[in-house]
Coordinates of C-alpha atoms in Angstrom, one line a residue:
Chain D
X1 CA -16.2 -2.2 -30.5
X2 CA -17.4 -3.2 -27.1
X3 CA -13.9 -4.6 -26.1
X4 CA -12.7 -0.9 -27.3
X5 CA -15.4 0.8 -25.1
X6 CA -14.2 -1.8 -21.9
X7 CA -10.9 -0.9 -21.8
X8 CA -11.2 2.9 -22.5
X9 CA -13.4 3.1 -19.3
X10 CA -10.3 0.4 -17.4
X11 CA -8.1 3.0 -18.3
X12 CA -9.9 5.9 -17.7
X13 CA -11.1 4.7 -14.1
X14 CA -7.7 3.6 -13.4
X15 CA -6.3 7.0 -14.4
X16 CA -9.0 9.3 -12.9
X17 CA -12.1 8.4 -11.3
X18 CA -10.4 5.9 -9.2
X19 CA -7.2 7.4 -9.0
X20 CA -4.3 4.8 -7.5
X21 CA -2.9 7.7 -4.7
X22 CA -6.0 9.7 -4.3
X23 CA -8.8 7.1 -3.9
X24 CA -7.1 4.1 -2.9
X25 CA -4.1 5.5 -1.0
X26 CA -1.8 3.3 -2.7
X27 CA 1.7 4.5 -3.6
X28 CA 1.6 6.7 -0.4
X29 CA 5.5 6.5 0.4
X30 CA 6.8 7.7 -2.8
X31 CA 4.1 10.2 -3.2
X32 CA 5.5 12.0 0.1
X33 CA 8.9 11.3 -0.3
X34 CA 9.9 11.8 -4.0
X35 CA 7.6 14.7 -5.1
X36 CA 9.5 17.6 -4.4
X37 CA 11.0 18.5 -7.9
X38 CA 8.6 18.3 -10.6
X39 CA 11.6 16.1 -12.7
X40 CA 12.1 13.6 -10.2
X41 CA 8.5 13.0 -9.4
X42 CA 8.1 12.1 -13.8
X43 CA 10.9 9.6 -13.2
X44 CA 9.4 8.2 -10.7
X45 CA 6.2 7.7 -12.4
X46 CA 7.7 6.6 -15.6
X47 CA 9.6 4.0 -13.6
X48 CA 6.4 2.9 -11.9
X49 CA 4.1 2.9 -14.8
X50 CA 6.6 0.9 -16.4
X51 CA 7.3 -1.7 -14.0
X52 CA 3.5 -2.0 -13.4
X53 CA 2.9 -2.8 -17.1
X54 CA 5.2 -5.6 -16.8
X55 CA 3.8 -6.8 -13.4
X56 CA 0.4 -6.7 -14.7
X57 CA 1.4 -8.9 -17.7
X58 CA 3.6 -11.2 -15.8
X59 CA 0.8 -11.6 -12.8
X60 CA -1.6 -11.9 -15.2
X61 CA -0.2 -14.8 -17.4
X62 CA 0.5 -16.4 -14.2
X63 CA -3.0 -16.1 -12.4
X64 CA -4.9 -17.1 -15.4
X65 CA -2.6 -20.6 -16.2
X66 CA -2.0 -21.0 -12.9
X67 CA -3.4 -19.7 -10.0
X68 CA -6.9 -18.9 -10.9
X69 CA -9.7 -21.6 -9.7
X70 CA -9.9 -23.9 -12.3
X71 CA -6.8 -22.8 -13.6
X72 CA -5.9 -25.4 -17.0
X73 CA -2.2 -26.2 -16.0
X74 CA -2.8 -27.3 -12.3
X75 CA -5.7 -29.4 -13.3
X76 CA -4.0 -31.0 -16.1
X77 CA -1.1 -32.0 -13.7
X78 CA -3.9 -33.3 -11.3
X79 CA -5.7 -35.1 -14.0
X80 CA -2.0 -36.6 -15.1
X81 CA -1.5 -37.6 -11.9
X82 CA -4.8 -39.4 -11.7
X83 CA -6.6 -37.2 -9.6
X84 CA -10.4 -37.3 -9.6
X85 CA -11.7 -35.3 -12.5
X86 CA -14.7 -33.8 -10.6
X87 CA -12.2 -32.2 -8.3
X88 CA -11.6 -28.2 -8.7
X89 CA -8.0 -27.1 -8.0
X90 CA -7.8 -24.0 -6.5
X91 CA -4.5 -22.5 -6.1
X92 CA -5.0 -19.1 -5.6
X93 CA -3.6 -19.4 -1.9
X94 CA 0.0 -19.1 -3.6
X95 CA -0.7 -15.8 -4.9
X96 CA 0.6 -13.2 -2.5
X97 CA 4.0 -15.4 -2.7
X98 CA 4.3 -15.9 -6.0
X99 CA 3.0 -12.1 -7.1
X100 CA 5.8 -10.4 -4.8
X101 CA 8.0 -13.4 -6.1
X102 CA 7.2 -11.4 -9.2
X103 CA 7.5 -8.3 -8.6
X104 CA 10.7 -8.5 -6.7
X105 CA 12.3 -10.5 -9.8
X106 CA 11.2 -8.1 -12.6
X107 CA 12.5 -4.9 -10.7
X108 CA 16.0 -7.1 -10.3
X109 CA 15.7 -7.6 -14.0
X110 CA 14.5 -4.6 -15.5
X111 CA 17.1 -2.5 -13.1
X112 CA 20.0 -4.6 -14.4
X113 CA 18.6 -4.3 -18.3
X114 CA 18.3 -1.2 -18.3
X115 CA 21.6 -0.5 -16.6
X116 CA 23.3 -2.5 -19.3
X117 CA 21.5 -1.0 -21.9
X118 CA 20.3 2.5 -21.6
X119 CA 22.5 4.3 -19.0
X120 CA 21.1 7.5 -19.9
X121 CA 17.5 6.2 -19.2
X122 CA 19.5 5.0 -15.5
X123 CA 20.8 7.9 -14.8
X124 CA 17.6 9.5 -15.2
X125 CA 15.0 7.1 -12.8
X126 CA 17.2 4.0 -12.1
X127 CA 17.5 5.1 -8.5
X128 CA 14.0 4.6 -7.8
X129 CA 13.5 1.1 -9.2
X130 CA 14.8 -0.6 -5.9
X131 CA 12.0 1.4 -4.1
X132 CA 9.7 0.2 -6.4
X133 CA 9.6 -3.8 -4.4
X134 CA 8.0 -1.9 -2.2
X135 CA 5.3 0.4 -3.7
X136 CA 1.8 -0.7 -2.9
X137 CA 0.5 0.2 -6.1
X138 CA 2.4 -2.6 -8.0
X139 CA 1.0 -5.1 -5.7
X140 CA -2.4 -3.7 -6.2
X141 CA -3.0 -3.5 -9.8
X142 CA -1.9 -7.6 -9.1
X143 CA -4.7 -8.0 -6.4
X144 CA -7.3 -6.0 -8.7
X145 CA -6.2 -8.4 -11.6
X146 CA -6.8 -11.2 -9.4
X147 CA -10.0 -10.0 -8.4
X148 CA -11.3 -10.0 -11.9
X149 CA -10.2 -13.5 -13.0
X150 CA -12.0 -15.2 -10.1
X151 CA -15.3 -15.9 -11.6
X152 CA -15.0 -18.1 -14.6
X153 CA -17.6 -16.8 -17.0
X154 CA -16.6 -13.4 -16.5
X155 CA -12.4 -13.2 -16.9
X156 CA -10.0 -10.9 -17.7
X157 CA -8.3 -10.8 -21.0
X158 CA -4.5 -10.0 -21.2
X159 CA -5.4 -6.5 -22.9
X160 CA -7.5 -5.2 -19.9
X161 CA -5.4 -6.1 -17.5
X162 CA -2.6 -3.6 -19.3
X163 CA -5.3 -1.1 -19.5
X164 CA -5.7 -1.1 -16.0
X165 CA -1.5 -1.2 -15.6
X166 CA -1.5 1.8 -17.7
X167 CA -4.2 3.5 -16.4
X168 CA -3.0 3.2 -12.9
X169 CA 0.8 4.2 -13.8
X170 CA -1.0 7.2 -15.8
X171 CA -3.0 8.1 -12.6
X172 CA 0.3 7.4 -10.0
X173 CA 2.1 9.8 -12.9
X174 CA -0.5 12.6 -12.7
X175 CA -0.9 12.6 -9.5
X176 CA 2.9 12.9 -8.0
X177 CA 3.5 15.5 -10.9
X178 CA 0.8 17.5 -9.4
X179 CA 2.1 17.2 -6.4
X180 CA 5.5 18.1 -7.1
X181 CA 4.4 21.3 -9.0
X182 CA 2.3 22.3 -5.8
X183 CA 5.2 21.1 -3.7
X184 CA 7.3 24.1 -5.2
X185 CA 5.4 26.5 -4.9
X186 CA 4.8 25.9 -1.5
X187 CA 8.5 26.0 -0.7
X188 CA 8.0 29.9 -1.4
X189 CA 5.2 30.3 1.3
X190 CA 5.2 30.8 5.2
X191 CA 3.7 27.7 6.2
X192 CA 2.7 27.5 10.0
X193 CA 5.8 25.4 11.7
X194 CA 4.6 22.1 12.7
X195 CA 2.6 21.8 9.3
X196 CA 6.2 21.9 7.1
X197 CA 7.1 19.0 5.2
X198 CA 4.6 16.2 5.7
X199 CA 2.1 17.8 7.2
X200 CA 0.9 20.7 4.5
X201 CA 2.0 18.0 2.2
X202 CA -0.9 15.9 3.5
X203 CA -3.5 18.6 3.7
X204 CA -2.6 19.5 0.2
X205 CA -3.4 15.8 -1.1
X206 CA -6.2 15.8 0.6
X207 CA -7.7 19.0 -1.3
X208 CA -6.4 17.5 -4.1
X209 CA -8.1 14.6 -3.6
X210 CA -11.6 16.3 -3.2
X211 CA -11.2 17.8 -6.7
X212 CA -10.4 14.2 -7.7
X213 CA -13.6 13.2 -6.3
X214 CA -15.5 15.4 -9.0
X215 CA -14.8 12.1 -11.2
X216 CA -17.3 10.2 -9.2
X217 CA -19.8 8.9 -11.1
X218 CA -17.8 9.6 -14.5
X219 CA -17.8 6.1 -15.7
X220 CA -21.4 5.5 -16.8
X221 CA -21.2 8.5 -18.6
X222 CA -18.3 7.8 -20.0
X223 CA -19.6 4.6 -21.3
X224 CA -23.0 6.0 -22.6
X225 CA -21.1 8.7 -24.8
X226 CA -18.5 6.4 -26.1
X227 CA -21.5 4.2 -27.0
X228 CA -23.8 7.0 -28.7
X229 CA -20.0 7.5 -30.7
X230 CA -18.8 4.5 -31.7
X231 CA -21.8 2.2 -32.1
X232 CA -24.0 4.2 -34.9
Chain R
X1 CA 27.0 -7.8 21.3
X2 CA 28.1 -4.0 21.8
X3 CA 27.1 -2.6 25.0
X4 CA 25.5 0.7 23.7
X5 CA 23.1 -1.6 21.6
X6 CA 19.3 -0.8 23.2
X7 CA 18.1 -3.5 25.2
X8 CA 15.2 -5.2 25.0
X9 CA 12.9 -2.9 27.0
X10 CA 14.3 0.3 25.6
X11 CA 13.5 -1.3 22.2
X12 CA 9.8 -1.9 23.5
X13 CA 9.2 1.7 24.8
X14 CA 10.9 3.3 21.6
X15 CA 8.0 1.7 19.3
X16 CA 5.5 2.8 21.5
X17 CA 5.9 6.7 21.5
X18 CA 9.4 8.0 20.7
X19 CA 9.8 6.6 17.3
X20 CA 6.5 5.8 16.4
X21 CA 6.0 3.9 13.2
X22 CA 3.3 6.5 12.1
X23 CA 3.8 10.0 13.6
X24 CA 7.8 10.1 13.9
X25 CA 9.2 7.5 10.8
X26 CA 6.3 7.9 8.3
X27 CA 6.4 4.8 7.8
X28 CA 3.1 2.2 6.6
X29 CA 1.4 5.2 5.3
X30 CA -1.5 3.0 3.1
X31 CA -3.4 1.1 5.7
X32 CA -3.0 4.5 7.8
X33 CA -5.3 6.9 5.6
X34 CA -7.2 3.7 3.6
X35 CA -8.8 1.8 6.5
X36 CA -9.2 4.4 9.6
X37 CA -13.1 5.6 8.4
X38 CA -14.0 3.6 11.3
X39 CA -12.4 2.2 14.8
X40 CA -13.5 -1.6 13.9
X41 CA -11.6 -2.3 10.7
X42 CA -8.5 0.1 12.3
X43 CA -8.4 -2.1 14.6
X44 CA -9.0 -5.3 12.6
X45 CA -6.2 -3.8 10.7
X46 CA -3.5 -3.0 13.5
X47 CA -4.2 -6.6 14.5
X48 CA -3.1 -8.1 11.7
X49 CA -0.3 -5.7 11.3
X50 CA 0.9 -6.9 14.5
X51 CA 0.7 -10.5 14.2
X52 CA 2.5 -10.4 10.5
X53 CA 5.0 -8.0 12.2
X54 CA 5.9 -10.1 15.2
X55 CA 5.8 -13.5 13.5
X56 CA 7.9 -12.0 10.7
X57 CA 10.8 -10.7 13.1
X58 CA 10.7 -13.7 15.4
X59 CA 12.1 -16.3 11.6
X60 CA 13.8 -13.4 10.6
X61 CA 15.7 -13.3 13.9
X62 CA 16.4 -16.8 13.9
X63 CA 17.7 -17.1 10.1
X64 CA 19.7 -14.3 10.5
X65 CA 22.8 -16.0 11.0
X66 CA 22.3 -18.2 7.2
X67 CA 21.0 -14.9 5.4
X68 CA 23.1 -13.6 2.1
X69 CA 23.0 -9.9 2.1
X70 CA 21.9 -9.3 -1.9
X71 CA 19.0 -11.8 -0.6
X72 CA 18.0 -10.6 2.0
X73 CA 15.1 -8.3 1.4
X74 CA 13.8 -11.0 -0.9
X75 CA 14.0 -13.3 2.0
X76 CA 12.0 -11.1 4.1
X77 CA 9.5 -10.0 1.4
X78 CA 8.7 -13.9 1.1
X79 CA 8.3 -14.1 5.1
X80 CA 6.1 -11.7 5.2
X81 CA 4.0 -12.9 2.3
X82 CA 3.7 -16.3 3.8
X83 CA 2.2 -14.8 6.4
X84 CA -0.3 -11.7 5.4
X85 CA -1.4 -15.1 3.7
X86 CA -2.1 -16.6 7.1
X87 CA -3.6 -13.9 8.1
X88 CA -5.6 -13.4 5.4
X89 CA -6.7 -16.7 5.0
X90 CA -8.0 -16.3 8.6
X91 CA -9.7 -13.1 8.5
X92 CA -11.7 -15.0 5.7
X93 CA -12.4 -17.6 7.3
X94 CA -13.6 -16.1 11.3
X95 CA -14.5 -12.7 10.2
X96 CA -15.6 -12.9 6.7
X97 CA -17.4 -9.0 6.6
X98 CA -14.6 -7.7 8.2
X99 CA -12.2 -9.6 5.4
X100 CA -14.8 -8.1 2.5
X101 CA -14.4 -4.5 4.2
X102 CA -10.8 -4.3 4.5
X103 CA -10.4 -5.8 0.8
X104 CA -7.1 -5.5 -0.9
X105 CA -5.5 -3.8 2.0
X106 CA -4.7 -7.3 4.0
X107 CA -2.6 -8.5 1.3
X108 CA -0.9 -5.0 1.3
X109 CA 0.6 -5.2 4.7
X110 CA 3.7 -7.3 2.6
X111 CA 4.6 -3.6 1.3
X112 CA 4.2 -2.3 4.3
X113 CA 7.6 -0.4 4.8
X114 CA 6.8 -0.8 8.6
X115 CA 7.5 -4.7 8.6
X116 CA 10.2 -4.2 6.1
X117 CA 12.1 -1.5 7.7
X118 CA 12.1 -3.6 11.3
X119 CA 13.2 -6.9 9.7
X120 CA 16.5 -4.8 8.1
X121 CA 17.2 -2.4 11.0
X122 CA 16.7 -4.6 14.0
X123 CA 15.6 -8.2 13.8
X124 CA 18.5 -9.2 11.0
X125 CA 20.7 -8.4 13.3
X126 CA 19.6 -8.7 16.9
X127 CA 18.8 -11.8 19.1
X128 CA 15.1 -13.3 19.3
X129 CA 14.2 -11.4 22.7
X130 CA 15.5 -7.9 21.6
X131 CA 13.6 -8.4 17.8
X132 CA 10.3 -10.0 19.7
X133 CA 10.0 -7.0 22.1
X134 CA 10.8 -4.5 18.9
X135 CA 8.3 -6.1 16.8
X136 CA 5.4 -5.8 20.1
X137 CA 6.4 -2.6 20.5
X138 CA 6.0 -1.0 17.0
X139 CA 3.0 -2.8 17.3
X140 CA 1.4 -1.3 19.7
X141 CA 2.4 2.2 18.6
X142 CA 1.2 1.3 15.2
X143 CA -2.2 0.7 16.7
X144 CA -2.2 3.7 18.7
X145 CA -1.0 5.8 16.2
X146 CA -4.3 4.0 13.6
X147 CA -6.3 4.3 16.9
X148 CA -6.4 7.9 16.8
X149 CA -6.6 9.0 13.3
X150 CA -9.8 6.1 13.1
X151 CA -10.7 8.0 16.6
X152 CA -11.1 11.5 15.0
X153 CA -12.4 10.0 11.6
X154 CA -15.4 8.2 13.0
X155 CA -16.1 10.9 15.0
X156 CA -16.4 13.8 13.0
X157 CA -17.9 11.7 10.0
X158 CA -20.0 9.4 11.4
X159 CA -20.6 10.6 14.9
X160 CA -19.9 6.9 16.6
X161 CA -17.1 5.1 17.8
X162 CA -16.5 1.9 17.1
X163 CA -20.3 2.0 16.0
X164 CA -21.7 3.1 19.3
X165 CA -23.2 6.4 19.0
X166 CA -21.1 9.5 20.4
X167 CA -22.4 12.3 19.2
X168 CA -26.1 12.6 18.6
X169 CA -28.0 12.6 14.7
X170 CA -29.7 15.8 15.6
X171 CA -27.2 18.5 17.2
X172 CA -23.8 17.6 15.3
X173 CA -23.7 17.3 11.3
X174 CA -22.1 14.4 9.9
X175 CA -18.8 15.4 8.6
X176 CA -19.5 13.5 5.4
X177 CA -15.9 14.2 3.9
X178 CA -13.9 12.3 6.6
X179 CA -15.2 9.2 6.0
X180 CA -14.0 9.6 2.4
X181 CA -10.9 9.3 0.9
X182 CA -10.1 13.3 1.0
X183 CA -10.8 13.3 5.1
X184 CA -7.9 10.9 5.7
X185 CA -5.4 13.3 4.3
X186 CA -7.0 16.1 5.9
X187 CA -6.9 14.2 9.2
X188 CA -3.5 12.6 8.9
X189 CA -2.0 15.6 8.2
X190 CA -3.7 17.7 10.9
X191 CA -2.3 15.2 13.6
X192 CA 0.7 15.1 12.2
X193 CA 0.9 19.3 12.8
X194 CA -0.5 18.5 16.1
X195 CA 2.0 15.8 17.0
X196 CA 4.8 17.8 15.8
X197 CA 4.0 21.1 17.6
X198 CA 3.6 18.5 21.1
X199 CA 6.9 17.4 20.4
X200 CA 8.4 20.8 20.1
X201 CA 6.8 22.4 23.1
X202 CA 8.3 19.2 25.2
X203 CA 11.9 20.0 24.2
X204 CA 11.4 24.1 24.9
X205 CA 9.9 23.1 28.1
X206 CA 12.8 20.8 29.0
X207 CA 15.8 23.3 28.0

């Protein structure tokens, strides 16, 4: 139950209260650049949301084997090698390499897969998975994953770091739809010159992000109901 | 090389103001609006930036004659990584608050689209002078550009500048939102009107 509880509020913080775009400005480029049509900007955020899932899951098999402090495979090499037992190998200095190593290989990968295999499913947001290298939010759910298999009492498990893959993709989703709707309607209105295109578009997110910041605080409450519901 | 190629100077100046990385290519947009609530880690920031940036170009310049082109942006992405984690590592190590403050954003400047875009458009294919003066150039006008959105944010939300007191507690109200995440959109995009309405006035004025 309490595993339940965990990764409803992961996915739930992810999604809303610390939405990737809107609180951590992550995902910027795309945001601005592909949310003018409403169907675009849900390719685009199914494309993300799905490559994240299988960055998260990739990242996080290879942080917690290999690149976490204390990590087993590294120190059984070391051991094998007959290094001092009392020693802790640390190799999380290799992360940034080997997550972007990552990244860059699954969007190779998955953009070739699903070329081969569901050319409708191409058609519809393969153009955006090259962008994708470059999207900040793929690298951050890595770092945040990271972050939370540092301390060894406390790790990660494989399921929360999808939650938070899914929440975030969720969160990128909602928010560039949003976007994209408002972006429409704003192509109808008589918007002061040096404010069209990126500029009204920047004023809008940030109003946006201010109702966004009504989630503040959500979490414990969150937690406390799902508590009271689950646990009687 | 072809003579209308821009020399090494012109390259220079064009970072600074013409083509600014920020205000005229939209380009680095995250560190932008997630670390200007304050002058000190803007500038921490831009610093960084800049030394990733230049180091980047300068092995990028020098490889570019043994690069494969469907490798290429893998090449670069692993550059840059190798060094955002020099840079991280010494962030850590010399200016450990500043390292806890800026967070996950140091190891975001390898998806910066800034660093990226210069290694593909100019040091892959320029020699090591023309790509050094480039990469100092978008530099600086990356700085500037994070200088004054940090300049306006710190200001209006927290009344200092780079934590000297500006404007005093009692007569201005802190602007509490522009220290959040909302007043970097808001300010961002109210420069970016600002900038753009400068630029058009200049070329009315010069028909």
């Amino acid at each position: 139950m309490e595993t339940i509880i965990a990764l409803i509020c992961i996915l739930l913080s992810a999604a809303l209260i610390n939405n990737f775009v809107l609180h951590y400005f992550v995902g910027i480029c795309p945001f601005l650049g592909v949310s003018r049509r409403v169907d675009m900007a849900i390719g685009m955020g199914a494309a993300v949301t799905f490559v994240i899932s299988i960055a998260a899951f990739l990242s996080w098999t290879f942080t917690y084997f290999i690149l976490r402090p204390e990590a087993p495979l590294p120190t059984a090499v070391w051991q094998a090698m007959g290094g001092d037992s009392g020693v802790k190998v640390d190799l999380s200095v290799l992360s940034y390499i080997m997550y972007i190593f990552v990244i860059a290989s699954s969007v190779q990968f998955v953009e070739m897969y699903v070329r081969k295999f569901f050319p409708p499913l191409y058609k519809s947001f393969g153009v955006f998975l090259p962008l994708i290298t470059t999207n900040c939010a793929i690298l951050f759910a890595c770092l945040e994953i990271m972050k939370n298999l540092q301390d060894p009492t406390n790790l990660w498990g494989l399921h929360h770091a999808l939650a938070l893959a899914i929440g975030g993709g969720g969160g990128f989703t909602i928010a560039i739809t949003l976007m994209a709707g408002l972006r429409e309607e704003l192509d109808l209105c008589d918007v002061p010159k040096p404010f069209k295109g990126p500029g009204i578009a920047l004023v809008v997110a940030g109003i946006m992000a201010m109702a966004f910041m009504g989630f503040t605080g959500m979490a414990d409450g969150v937690k406390t109901a799902l508590t009271n519901l689950l646990m009687k | 090389m072809a003579s209308n190629e821009p020399t090494a100077m012109e390259r220079f100046i064009n970072g600074i103001l013409p083509e600014n990385p920020v205000y005229r290519q939209l380009l680095g947009m995250c560190p932008v609006l997630a670390v200007t609530n304050g002058m000190k880690p803007a500038m921490t920031m831009a610093a960084a930036t800049a030394f990733v940036l230049i180091c980047a170009n300068i092995i990028v310049s020098l490889i570019r004659g043994v690069l494969k082109p469907h490798l290429r942006i893998l090449v670069f992405t692993l550059t840059i990584a190798t060094f955002v984690t020099i840079a991280d590592r010494a962030l850590a190590a010399f200016l450990y608050e500043m390292s806890k403050q800026l967070g996950p954003y140091v190891p975001l400047i390898i998806v910066n689209c800034l660093i990226i875009s210069r290694c593909e458009i100019c040091a892959s294919k320029q020699e090591l002078p023309v790509a050094v003066a480039d990469a100092v150039g978008m530099s600086i006008g990356f700085a500037l550009a994070l200088a004054s959105i940090a300049t306006v944010r710190e200001l209006l939300g927290s009344g200092t500048w780079f934590g000297v007191t500006i404007l005093a507690e009692g007569w201005w109200p802190r602007w509490g939102i522009m220290v959040l995440p909302p007043g970097a959109f808001l300010a961002l995009g109210v420069l970016l009107a600002v900038a753009e309405w400068y630029t058009h006035r200049r070329e009315l004025q010069a028909k």
